mmCIF file of C-alpha atoms in Angstrom:
data_model
loop_
_atom_site.group_PDB
_atom_site.id
_atom_site.type_symbol
_atom_site.label_atom_id
_atom_site.label_comp_id
_atom_site.label_asym_id
_atom_site.label_seq_id
_atom_site.Cartn_x
_atom_site.Cartn_y
_atom_site.Cartn_z
ATOM 1 C CA MET D 1 -13.199 -30.194 -173.303
ATOM 2 C CA ALA D 2 -15.066 -29.208 -170.201
ATOM 3 C CA SER D 3 -16.996 -25.979 -170.295
ATOM 4 C CA HIS D 4 -15.601 -23.012 -168.430
ATOM 5 C CA SER D 5 -18.638 -20.818 -168.427
ATOM 6 C CA HIS D 6 -17.973 -19.810 -164.845
ATOM 7 C CA HIS D 7 -14.751 -18.111 -165.879
ATOM 8 C CA ALA D 8 -15.613 -16.292 -169.062
ATOM 9 C CA HIS D 9 -17.983 -13.401 -168.664
ATOM 10 C CA ASP D 10 -18.978 -12.103 -172.040
ATOM 11 C CA GLU D 11 -19.293 -8.468 -171.019
ATOM 12 C CA GLN D 12 -15.656 -8.536 -169.884
ATOM 13 C CA LEU D 13 -14.463 -9.452 -173.342
ATOM 14 C CA ASN D 14 -15.667 -6.116 -174.665
ATOM 15 C CA GLY D 15 -12.898 -4.129 -173.039
ATOM 16 C CA GLU D 16 -14.520 -3.401 -169.681
ATOM 17 C CA ILE D 17 -12.092 -4.719 -167.116
ATOM 18 C CA PRO D 18 -13.234 -4.668 -163.494
ATOM 19 C CA LYS D 19 -11.022 -3.153 -160.802
ATOM 20 C CA PRO D 20 -8.579 -5.561 -159.135
ATOM 21 C CA GLN D 21 -9.541 -7.000 -155.735
ATOM 22 C CA THR D 22 -6.154 -7.499 -154.118
ATOM 23 C CA LYS D 23 -6.719 -6.518 -150.503
ATOM 24 C CA GLY D 24 -6.972 -10.128 -149.275
ATOM 25 C CA ILE D 25 -3.831 -11.150 -151.167
ATOM 26 C CA TRP D 26 -1.677 -8.473 -149.527
ATOM 27 C CA ARG D 27 -3.192 -9.332 -146.146
ATOM 28 C CA VAL D 28 -1.956 -12.936 -146.522
ATOM 29 C CA PHE D 29 1.444 -11.603 -147.608
ATOM 30 C CA VAL D 30 1.708 -9.520 -144.415
ATOM 31 C CA ILE D 31 0.674 -12.537 -142.294
ATOM 32 C CA LEU D 32 3.358 -14.718 -143.941
ATOM 33 C CA CYS D 33 6.006 -12.032 -143.370
ATOM 34 C CA VAL D 34 5.044 -11.615 -139.715
ATOM 35 C CA LEU D 35 5.108 -15.399 -139.115
ATOM 36 C CA THR D 36 8.578 -15.616 -140.735
ATOM 37 C CA ALA D 37 9.781 -12.720 -138.579
ATOM 38 C CA ILE D 38 8.529 -14.501 -135.445
ATOM 39 C CA GLU D 39 10.402 -17.641 -136.528
ATOM 40 C CA PHE D 40 13.619 -15.630 -136.797
ATOM 41 C CA ALA D 41 13.016 -14.061 -133.399
ATOM 42 C CA PHE D 42 12.746 -17.538 -131.850
ATOM 43 C CA ALA D 43 15.816 -18.742 -133.780
ATOM 44 C CA PHE D 44 17.970 -16.030 -132.225
ATOM 45 C CA PHE D 45 16.469 -15.414 -128.783
ATOM 46 C CA MET D 46 15.488 -18.880 -127.581
ATOM 47 C CA GLU D 47 17.630 -21.787 -126.462
ATOM 48 C CA PRO D 48 17.600 -24.696 -128.960
ATOM 49 C CA GLY D 49 15.551 -27.643 -127.823
ATOM 50 C CA THR D 50 12.337 -29.571 -128.222
ATOM 51 C CA ALA D 51 10.156 -26.619 -127.136
ATOM 52 C CA ARG D 52 11.696 -24.330 -129.773
ATOM 53 C CA ASN D 53 11.332 -27.003 -132.470
ATOM 54 C CA VAL D 54 7.655 -27.425 -131.599
ATOM 55 C CA ILE D 55 7.156 -23.650 -131.949
ATOM 56 C CA PHE D 56 8.917 -23.736 -135.341
ATOM 57 C CA ILE D 57 6.741 -26.597 -136.579
ATOM 58 C CA VAL D 58 3.506 -24.965 -135.371
ATOM 59 C CA LEU D 59 4.424 -21.668 -137.076
ATOM 60 C CA THR D 60 5.347 -23.573 -140.257
ATOM 61 C CA ILE D 61 1.947 -25.286 -140.273
ATOM 62 C CA PHE D 62 0.273 -21.880 -139.890
ATOM 63 C CA LYS D 63 2.248 -20.572 -142.881
ATOM 64 C CA ALA D 64 1.370 -23.690 -144.870
ATOM 65 C CA PHE D 65 -2.299 -23.172 -144.016
ATOM 66 C CA PHE D 66 -2.325 -19.624 -145.396
ATOM 67 C CA ILE D 67 -0.464 -20.597 -148.578
ATOM 68 C CA VAL D 68 -2.709 -23.590 -149.298
ATOM 69 C CA ALA D 69 -6.013 -22.046 -148.176
ATOM 70 C CA GLU D 70 -5.677 -18.599 -149.713
ATOM 71 C CA PHE D 71 -2.975 -18.624 -152.394
ATOM 72 C CA MET D 72 -3.878 -22.075 -153.692
ATOM 73 C CA HIS D 73 -7.535 -21.245 -153.109
ATOM 74 C CA LEU D 74 -8.272 -24.595 -151.455
ATOM 75 C CA LYS D 75 -10.434 -22.974 -148.769
ATOM 76 C CA HIS D 76 -12.867 -21.905 -151.484
ATOM 77 C CA GLU D 77 -13.067 -25.266 -153.284
ATOM 78 C CA THR D 78 -15.742 -27.894 -152.666
ATOM 79 C CA LYS D 79 -15.628 -29.922 -149.451
ATOM 80 C CA SER D 80 -14.868 -33.136 -151.323
ATOM 81 C CA LEU D 81 -11.769 -31.612 -152.964
ATOM 82 C CA ILE D 82 -10.573 -30.198 -149.637
ATOM 83 C CA TRP D 83 -10.828 -33.636 -147.998
ATOM 84 C CA SER D 84 -9.288 -35.388 -151.025
ATOM 85 C CA VAL D 85 -6.165 -33.319 -150.461
ATOM 86 C CA LEU D 86 -6.161 -33.149 -146.660
ATOM 87 C CA ILE D 87 -6.814 -36.808 -145.766
ATOM 88 C CA PRO D 88 -3.831 -38.229 -147.729
ATOM 89 C CA THR D 89 -1.669 -35.406 -146.343
ATOM 90 C CA ALA D 90 -2.739 -36.200 -142.782
ATOM 91 C CA LEU D 91 -1.937 -39.893 -143.322
ATOM 92 C CA LEU D 92 1.424 -38.854 -144.749
ATOM 93 C CA VAL D 93 2.220 -36.793 -141.652
ATOM 94 C CA TRP D 94 1.388 -39.845 -139.553
ATOM 95 C CA LEU D 95 3.687 -41.932 -141.752
ATOM 96 C CA ILE D 96 6.556 -39.443 -141.317
ATOM 97 C CA ILE D 97 6.171 -39.376 -137.530
ATOM 98 C CA ALA D 98 5.924 -43.175 -137.364
ATOM 99 C CA LEU D 99 8.945 -43.706 -139.626
ATOM 100 C CA VAL D 100 11.120 -41.230 -137.747
ATOM 101 C CA THR D 101 10.287 -42.544 -134.258
ATOM 102 C CA GLU D 102 10.294 -46.265 -135.122
ATOM 103 C CA GLY D 103 13.281 -45.847 -137.438
ATOM 104 C CA SER D 104 15.236 -44.026 -134.734
ATOM 105 C CA TYR D 105 14.493 -46.791 -132.249
ATOM 106 C CA TYR D 106 15.451 -49.494 -134.737
ATOM 107 C CA GLY D 107 18.598 -47.630 -135.782
ATOM 108 C CA GLU D 108 19.599 -47.184 -132.161
ATOM 109 C CA SER D 109 19.260 -50.881 -131.367
ATOM 110 C CA VAL D 110 21.221 -51.920 -134.473
ATOM 111 C CA PHE D 111 24.029 -49.453 -133.714
ATOM 112 C CA SER D 112 24.161 -50.480 -130.044
ATOM 113 C CA TYR D 113 24.336 -54.148 -131.048
ATOM 114 C CA PHE D 114 27.448 -53.584 -133.173
ATOM 115 C CA LYS D 115 29.141 -51.293 -130.671
ATOM 116 C CA MET K 1 -14.586 -17.185 -197.435
ATOM 117 C CA SER K 2 -17.923 -17.831 -195.829
ATOM 118 C CA THR K 3 -19.676 -15.086 -193.938
ATOM 119 C CA THR K 4 -20.628 -17.276 -191.010
ATOM 120 C CA THR K 5 -18.150 -19.300 -189.057
ATOM 121 C CA THR K 6 -19.289 -22.428 -187.299
ATOM 122 C CA LEU K 7 -17.229 -22.952 -184.184
ATOM 123 C CA GLU K 8 -16.464 -26.397 -182.913
ATOM 124 C CA GLN K 9 -18.735 -26.734 -179.897
ATOM 125 C CA PRO K 10 -17.437 -28.779 -176.974
ATOM 126 C CA LYS K 11 -19.725 -31.580 -175.846
ATOM 127 C CA THR K 12 -21.189 -30.786 -172.484
ATOM 128 C CA GLY K 13 -22.969 -34.013 -171.535
ATOM 129 C CA THR K 14 -22.089 -35.730 -168.300
ATOM 130 C CA TRP K 15 -20.434 -38.679 -170.090
ATOM 131 C CA ASP K 16 -18.824 -36.460 -172.765
ATOM 132 C CA GLY K 17 -16.457 -34.866 -170.307
ATOM 133 C CA GLY K 18 -18.754 -31.967 -169.587
ATOM 134 C CA ASN K 19 -19.090 -32.969 -165.999
ATOM 135 C CA GLU K 20 -16.715 -31.451 -163.479
ATOM 136 C CA PRO K 21 -16.285 -33.588 -160.365
ATOM 137 C CA MET K 22 -15.691 -31.453 -157.275
ATOM 138 C CA LYS K 23 -16.503 -28.402 -159.407
ATOM 139 C CA ALA K 24 -12.890 -28.224 -160.581
ATOM 140 C CA SER K 25 -11.810 -28.765 -164.168
ATOM 141 C CA TYR K 26 -9.870 -31.847 -165.232
ATOM 142 C CA GLY K 27 -6.574 -29.990 -165.448
ATOM 143 C CA LYS K 28 -6.929 -28.363 -162.069
ATOM 144 C CA LEU K 29 -7.841 -31.652 -160.371
ATOM 145 C CA MET K 30 -4.884 -33.393 -161.974
ATOM 146 C CA MET K 31 -2.580 -30.591 -160.843
ATOM 147 C CA TRP K 32 -3.845 -31.045 -157.286
ATOM 148 C CA PHE K 33 -3.217 -34.779 -157.363
ATOM 149 C CA PHE K 34 0.182 -34.331 -158.981
ATOM 150 C CA LEU K 35 1.108 -31.926 -156.190
ATOM 151 C CA LEU K 36 -0.129 -34.469 -153.665
ATOM 152 C CA SER K 37 2.194 -37.066 -155.201
ATOM 153 C CA ASP K 38 5.036 -34.552 -155.132
ATOM 154 C CA THR K 39 4.349 -34.049 -151.430
ATOM 155 C CA PHE K 40 5.129 -37.755 -150.973
ATOM 156 C CA THR K 41 8.511 -37.287 -152.644
ATOM 157 C CA PHE K 42 9.422 -34.397 -150.387
ATOM 158 C CA ALA K 43 8.080 -36.333 -147.387
ATOM 159 C CA ALA K 44 10.614 -39.058 -148.211
ATOM 160 C CA PHE K 45 13.378 -36.445 -148.044
ATOM 161 C CA LEU K 46 11.994 -35.102 -144.789
ATOM 162 C CA THR K 47 11.860 -38.594 -143.255
ATOM 163 C CA THR K 48 15.440 -39.309 -144.343
ATOM 164 C CA TYR K 49 16.541 -35.994 -142.887
ATOM 165 C CA GLY K 50 14.752 -36.653 -139.595
ATOM 166 C CA LEU K 51 16.244 -40.133 -139.211
ATOM 167 C CA ILE K 52 19.799 -39.090 -140.092
ATOM 168 C CA ARG K 53 19.606 -36.016 -137.910
ATOM 169 C CA HIS K 54 18.438 -38.153 -135.012
ATOM 170 C CA ARG K 55 21.324 -40.604 -135.481
ATOM 171 C CA HIS K 56 23.897 -37.832 -134.994
ATOM 172 C CA ASN K 57 24.749 -36.149 -131.730
ATOM 173 C CA PRO K 58 23.342 -32.660 -131.287
ATOM 174 C CA TYR K 59 25.750 -29.832 -130.479
ATOM 175 C CA ILE K 60 25.725 -29.046 -126.768
ATOM 176 C CA GLY K 61 27.095 -25.710 -125.660
ATOM 177 C CA THR K 62 26.815 -22.050 -126.524
ATOM 178 C CA ALA K 63 26.716 -20.770 -130.094
ATOM 179 C CA GLU K 64 29.788 -18.571 -129.412
ATOM 180 C CA ASP K 65 32.000 -21.583 -128.650
ATOM 181 C CA PHE K 66 30.801 -23.533 -131.678
ATOM 182 C CA THR K 67 33.425 -25.046 -133.959
ATOM 183 C CA PHE K 68 32.858 -27.320 -136.935
ATOM 184 C CA SER K 69 33.332 -30.971 -136.094
ATOM 185 C CA THR K 70 32.255 -34.330 -137.460
ATOM 186 C CA ALA K 71 31.368 -35.361 -133.889
ATOM 187 C CA TYR K 72 28.031 -33.554 -133.918
ATOM 188 C CA TRP K 73 25.456 -31.982 -136.263
ATOM 189 C CA PRO K 74 26.364 -28.339 -137.029
ATOM 190 C CA ILE K 75 24.072 -25.514 -135.925
ATOM 191 C CA PRO K 76 22.644 -23.794 -139.025
ATOM 192 C CA GLU K 77 23.325 -20.175 -138.036
ATOM 193 C CA LYS K 78 27.064 -20.960 -138.016
ATOM 194 C CA VAL K 79 27.015 -22.659 -141.424
ATOM 195 C CA PHE K 80 24.729 -20.242 -143.264
ATOM 196 C CA ASN K 81 26.096 -16.897 -142.115
ATOM 197 C CA ALA K 82 27.526 -15.444 -145.320
ATOM 198 C CA PHE K 83 26.084 -12.693 -147.489
ATOM 199 C CA PRO K 84 27.258 -11.653 -150.975
ATOM 200 C CA GLY K 85 29.575 -8.663 -150.708
ATOM 201 C CA PHE K 86 30.183 -9.076 -146.968
ATOM 202 C CA HIS K 87 33.125 -11.435 -146.883
ATOM 203 C CA GLY K 88 34.102 -12.570 -143.405
ATOM 204 C CA VAL K 89 31.157 -10.805 -141.719
ATOM 205 C CA ASP K 90 29.048 -13.072 -139.502
ATOM 206 C CA LEU K 91 25.453 -12.546 -140.643
ATOM 207 C CA PRO K 92 23.571 -15.621 -139.430
ATOM 208 C CA LEU K 93 20.674 -16.677 -141.680
ATOM 209 C CA ALA K 94 20.505 -13.207 -143.272
ATOM 210 C CA PHE K 95 20.831 -14.443 -146.842
ATOM 211 C CA VAL K 96 18.310 -17.252 -146.399
ATOM 212 C CA ALA K 97 15.893 -14.691 -144.913
ATOM 213 C CA LEU K 98 16.242 -12.626 -148.069
ATOM 214 C CA MET K 99 15.674 -15.734 -150.228
ATOM 215 C CA THR K 100 12.539 -16.597 -148.252
ATOM 216 C CA MET K 101 11.173 -13.083 -148.720
ATOM 217 C CA ILE K 102 11.857 -13.205 -152.465
ATOM 218 C CA LEU K 103 9.997 -16.503 -152.826
ATOM 219 C CA ILE K 104 6.999 -15.353 -150.753
ATOM 220 C CA LEU K 105 6.883 -12.176 -152.840
ATOM 221 C CA SER K 106 6.947 -14.238 -156.045
ATOM 222 C CA SER K 107 4.002 -16.202 -154.679
ATOM 223 C CA VAL K 108 2.087 -12.954 -154.146
ATOM 224 C CA THR K 109 2.755 -11.726 -157.692
ATOM 225 C CA MET K 110 1.600 -15.143 -158.919
ATOM 226 C CA VAL K 111 -1.781 -14.805 -157.147
ATOM 227 C CA LEU K 112 -2.049 -11.304 -158.583
ATOM 228 C CA ALA K 113 -1.527 -12.770 -162.078
ATOM 229 C CA VAL K 114 -4.256 -15.364 -161.430
ATOM 230 C CA GLU K 115 -6.560 -12.632 -160.105
ATOM 231 C CA ALA K 116 -5.917 -10.525 -163.217
ATOM 232 C CA GLY K 117 -6.723 -13.600 -165.312
ATOM 233 C CA HIS K 118 -10.145 -13.890 -163.673
ATOM 234 C CA ARG K 119 -10.819 -10.320 -164.779
ATOM 235 C CA MET K 120 -9.561 -11.103 -168.328
ATOM 236 C CA ASP K 121 -7.038 -8.291 -167.897
ATOM 237 C CA LYS K 122 -4.292 -9.285 -170.331
ATOM 238 C CA GLN K 123 -2.010 -6.355 -169.475
ATOM 239 C CA ASP K 124 -2.077 -7.149 -165.746
ATOM 240 C CA VAL K 125 -1.526 -10.881 -166.304
ATOM 241 C CA GLN K 126 1.561 -10.064 -168.373
ATOM 242 C CA LYS K 127 2.855 -7.621 -165.771
ATOM 243 C CA TRP K 128 2.453 -9.950 -162.790
ATOM 244 C CA LEU K 129 3.781 -12.991 -164.685
ATOM 245 C CA LEU K 130 6.914 -10.997 -165.529
ATOM 246 C CA TRP K 131 7.367 -10.030 -161.871
ATOM 247 C CA THR K 132 6.939 -13.671 -160.848
ATOM 248 C CA ILE K 133 9.522 -14.798 -163.410
ATOM 249 C CA LEU K 134 11.877 -12.088 -162.141
ATOM 250 C CA PHE K 135 11.516 -13.043 -158.463
ATOM 251 C CA GLY K 136 11.739 -16.758 -159.277
ATOM 252 C CA SER K 137 14.938 -16.265 -161.279
ATOM 253 C CA THR K 138 16.386 -14.131 -158.477
ATOM 254 C CA PHE K 139 15.667 -16.951 -156.025
ATOM 255 C CA VAL K 140 17.442 -19.517 -158.212
ATOM 256 C CA ALA K 141 20.383 -17.113 -158.624
ATOM 257 C CA CYS K 142 20.561 -16.713 -154.832
ATOM 258 C CA GLN K 143 20.542 -20.460 -154.433
ATOM 259 C CA ALA K 144 23.351 -20.759 -156.977
ATOM 260 C CA TRP K 145 25.389 -18.317 -154.900
ATOM 261 C CA GLU K 146 24.549 -20.202 -151.707
ATOM 262 C CA TRP K 147 25.692 -23.471 -153.277
ATOM 263 C CA ALA K 148 28.876 -21.894 -154.654
ATOM 264 C CA HIS K 149 29.682 -20.546 -151.196
ATOM 265 C CA PHE K 150 28.872 -23.859 -149.504
ATOM 266 C CA ILE K 151 31.101 -25.749 -151.954
ATOM 267 C CA THR K 152 33.972 -23.234 -151.736
ATOM 268 C CA GLY K 153 33.857 -23.072 -147.949
ATOM 269 C CA SER K 154 35.053 -20.692 -145.244
ATOM 270 C CA ASP K 155 38.549 -19.262 -144.788
ATOM 271 C CA VAL K 156 39.181 -21.513 -141.804
ATOM 272 C CA GLY K 157 38.217 -24.906 -143.202
ATOM 273 C CA MET K 158 38.578 -28.094 -141.181
ATOM 274 C CA LEU K 159 41.816 -29.621 -139.914
ATOM 275 C CA MET K 160 42.169 -33.152 -141.246
ATOM 276 C CA PRO K 161 43.982 -36.018 -139.421
ATOM 277 C CA ASP K 162 46.945 -35.744 -141.837
ATOM 278 C CA GLY K 163 47.468 -32.082 -140.896
ATOM 279 C CA THR K 164 46.049 -30.600 -144.096
ATOM 280 C CA ARG K 165 42.993 -28.367 -144.174
ATOM 281 C CA PHE K 166 39.849 -29.170 -146.108
ATOM 282 C CA PHE K 167 37.729 -26.305 -147.391
ATOM 283 C CA GLY K 168 34.092 -26.401 -148.435
ATOM 284 C CA ALA K 169 32.034 -29.433 -149.239
ATOM 285 C CA ASN K 170 31.428 -32.230 -151.701
ATOM 286 C CA LEU K 171 29.438 -35.444 -151.432
ATOM 287 C CA ALA K 172 32.313 -37.334 -149.776
ATOM 288 C CA GLN K 173 33.577 -34.806 -147.204
ATOM 289 C CA ASN K 174 32.854 -31.327 -145.915
ATOM 290 C CA GLU K 175 34.204 -28.854 -143.388
ATOM 291 C CA TYR K 176 30.882 -28.232 -141.650
ATOM 292 C CA GLY K 177 30.237 -31.520 -139.916
ATOM 293 C CA PRO K 178 29.097 -35.073 -140.688
ATOM 294 C CA VAL K 179 29.308 -36.154 -144.340
ATOM 295 C CA LEU K 180 25.546 -36.625 -144.533
ATOM 296 C CA PHE K 181 24.923 -33.005 -143.546
ATOM 297 C CA ALA K 182 26.311 -31.737 -146.848
ATOM 298 C CA ASP K 183 24.715 -34.622 -148.769
ATOM 299 C CA LEU K 184 21.272 -33.740 -147.422
ATOM 300 C CA PHE K 185 21.873 -30.057 -148.137
ATOM 301 C CA PHE K 186 22.693 -30.816 -151.770
ATOM 302 C CA PHE K 187 19.817 -33.239 -152.295
ATOM 303 C CA ILE K 188 17.049 -31.340 -150.517
ATOM 304 C CA THR K 189 17.810 -27.784 -151.630
ATOM 305 C CA GLY K 190 18.846 -29.116 -155.037
ATOM 306 C CA PHE K 191 15.566 -30.948 -155.547
ATOM 307 C CA HIS K 192 13.657 -27.871 -154.468
ATOM 308 C CA GLY K 193 15.762 -25.657 -156.750
ATOM 309 C CA THR K 194 14.977 -27.970 -159.667
ATOM 310 C CA HIS K 195 11.292 -27.471 -158.909
ATOM 311 C CA VAL K 196 11.736 -23.690 -158.933
ATOM 312 C CA PHE K 197 13.589 -23.931 -162.243
ATOM 313 C CA SER K 198 10.777 -26.027 -163.785
ATOM 314 C CA GLY K 199 8.306 -23.464 -162.462
ATOM 315 C CA ILE K 200 10.155 -20.642 -164.179
ATOM 316 C CA VAL K 201 10.116 -22.556 -167.474
ATOM 317 C CA LEU K 202 6.328 -23.049 -167.126
ATOM 318 C CA LEU K 203 5.881 -19.361 -166.257
ATOM 319 C CA ILE K 204 7.813 -18.300 -169.361
ATOM 320 C CA ILE K 205 5.514 -20.497 -171.479
ATOM 321 C CA MET K 206 2.508 -18.871 -169.748
ATOM 322 C CA PHE K 207 3.940 -15.418 -170.486
ATOM 323 C CA VAL K 208 4.524 -16.173 -174.178
ATOM 324 C CA ASN K 209 1.001 -17.583 -174.531
ATOM 325 C CA THR K 210 -0.495 -14.585 -172.754
ATOM 326 C CA VAL K 211 1.359 -12.129 -175.000
ATOM 327 C CA ASN K 212 0.178 -14.078 -178.053
ATOM 328 C CA GLY K 213 -3.384 -13.793 -176.774
ATOM 329 C CA THR K 214 -3.923 -17.559 -176.586
ATOM 330 C CA TYR K 215 -5.817 -17.377 -173.301
ATOM 331 C CA GLN K 216 -7.730 -14.244 -174.250
ATOM 332 C CA ARG K 217 -9.079 -16.098 -177.307
ATOM 333 C CA ARG K 218 -9.780 -19.193 -175.227
ATOM 334 C CA GLY K 219 -11.948 -17.084 -172.960
ATOM 335 C CA HIS K 220 -10.230 -17.949 -169.686
ATOM 336 C CA TYR K 221 -6.829 -17.902 -168.021
ATOM 337 C CA GLU K 222 -7.177 -21.249 -166.278
ATOM 338 C CA MET K 223 -3.741 -22.400 -167.458
ATOM 339 C CA VAL K 224 -2.176 -19.544 -165.473
ATOM 340 C CA GLU K 225 -4.168 -20.744 -162.459
ATOM 341 C CA LYS K 226 -2.834 -24.298 -162.820
ATOM 342 C CA VAL K 227 0.776 -23.166 -163.086
ATOM 343 C CA GLY K 228 0.000 -20.883 -160.150
ATOM 344 C CA LEU K 229 -0.943 -23.936 -158.081
ATOM 345 C CA TYR K 230 2.430 -25.493 -158.901
ATOM 346 C CA TRP K 231 4.270 -22.282 -158.086
ATOM 347 C CA HIS K 232 2.606 -21.929 -154.675
ATOM 348 C CA PHE K 233 3.430 -25.555 -153.944
ATOM 349 C CA VAL K 234 7.114 -24.806 -154.590
ATOM 350 C CA ASP K 235 6.836 -21.912 -152.146
ATOM 351 C CA LEU K 236 5.131 -24.236 -149.665
ATOM 352 C CA VAL K 237 7.962 -26.755 -149.906
ATOM 353 C CA TRP K 238 10.478 -23.979 -149.261
ATOM 354 C CA VAL K 239 8.589 -23.043 -146.074
ATOM 355 C CA PHE K 240 9.230 -26.589 -144.827
ATOM 356 C CA VAL K 241 12.816 -26.807 -146.114
ATOM 357 C CA PHE K 242 13.517 -23.478 -144.439
ATOM 358 C CA THR K 243 12.151 -24.666 -141.089
ATOM 359 C CA PHE K 244 13.810 -28.066 -141.018
ATOM 360 C CA PHE K 245 17.120 -27.193 -142.622
ATOM 361 C CA TYR K 246 17.810 -23.654 -141.462
ATOM 362 C CA LEU K 247 15.920 -23.244 -138.191
ATOM 363 C CA VAL K 248 15.580 -26.561 -136.321
#
């Protein structure tokens, strides 16, 4: 088993528990709530269309950033771990975009052919 | 009984497993890469959704004039406008907003549990894990209600070619729009709900172990951290499901 010396502090095992540091956590919570509220505002007060969808996707990526960076603590990991997670994800996003655009084009031509 | 106890000492050499690549333990790294693989699964759903959505006509016109039809993709605020206890009242996206808040809140209580674990505060870990289990279960219960309502359908239903009315939804037909709309709803929210359910099971195991003092004796609460990673990922997926299924 790997050692976990960086977690266990011996003095803490003797009943002295430090005060919780939760300010940052609640800050992220407020940010997530505000971003969700903005999304709802756009859902109700803006005409549906490409522009609105782009706003939704940008806001979603912001929310994802705060969840992954702060809640999942990725921002505070080593650079190599950050890139090990982000590079495959970036390639995956590329794959999704490519599949949806190319697939739509291909689907369209097949459907038009059989019309 | 001997007076001195010799504890089994873990080997700490580089080639004995004592080395931590990327300064993260084995379990934590594996959780990260598992979550990465899970992202691929959800990406497949997202791609399918995008392609199918693109193949159907969008609804053109005002939201007030909207009626359910298989000719175009339904607009979400007309499908998801019900709230428990408010039968027949048009409350667009209100219930899904509540569900989103519950899940974000459960994510916060999860970080608080992890934070308490870093301080070796057993009482706080127990407290926050219980809150997380409570919020998680509430979310699944909400989803169960949402599904039940989706399957039962509205009072109006959809007029079929033979003159009868069809209410609600199943995998073969639904009153809301194209067949694939309901299919995607069931598969995407269902797969996410299964993830939440698995998360709750893991959290209950964490809670039992914490109460038994397993982690206190081990000297660290890293297992809570690993399950925390999974739980936040489930929240992350919901953020995307929410955007693409309920907003776009």
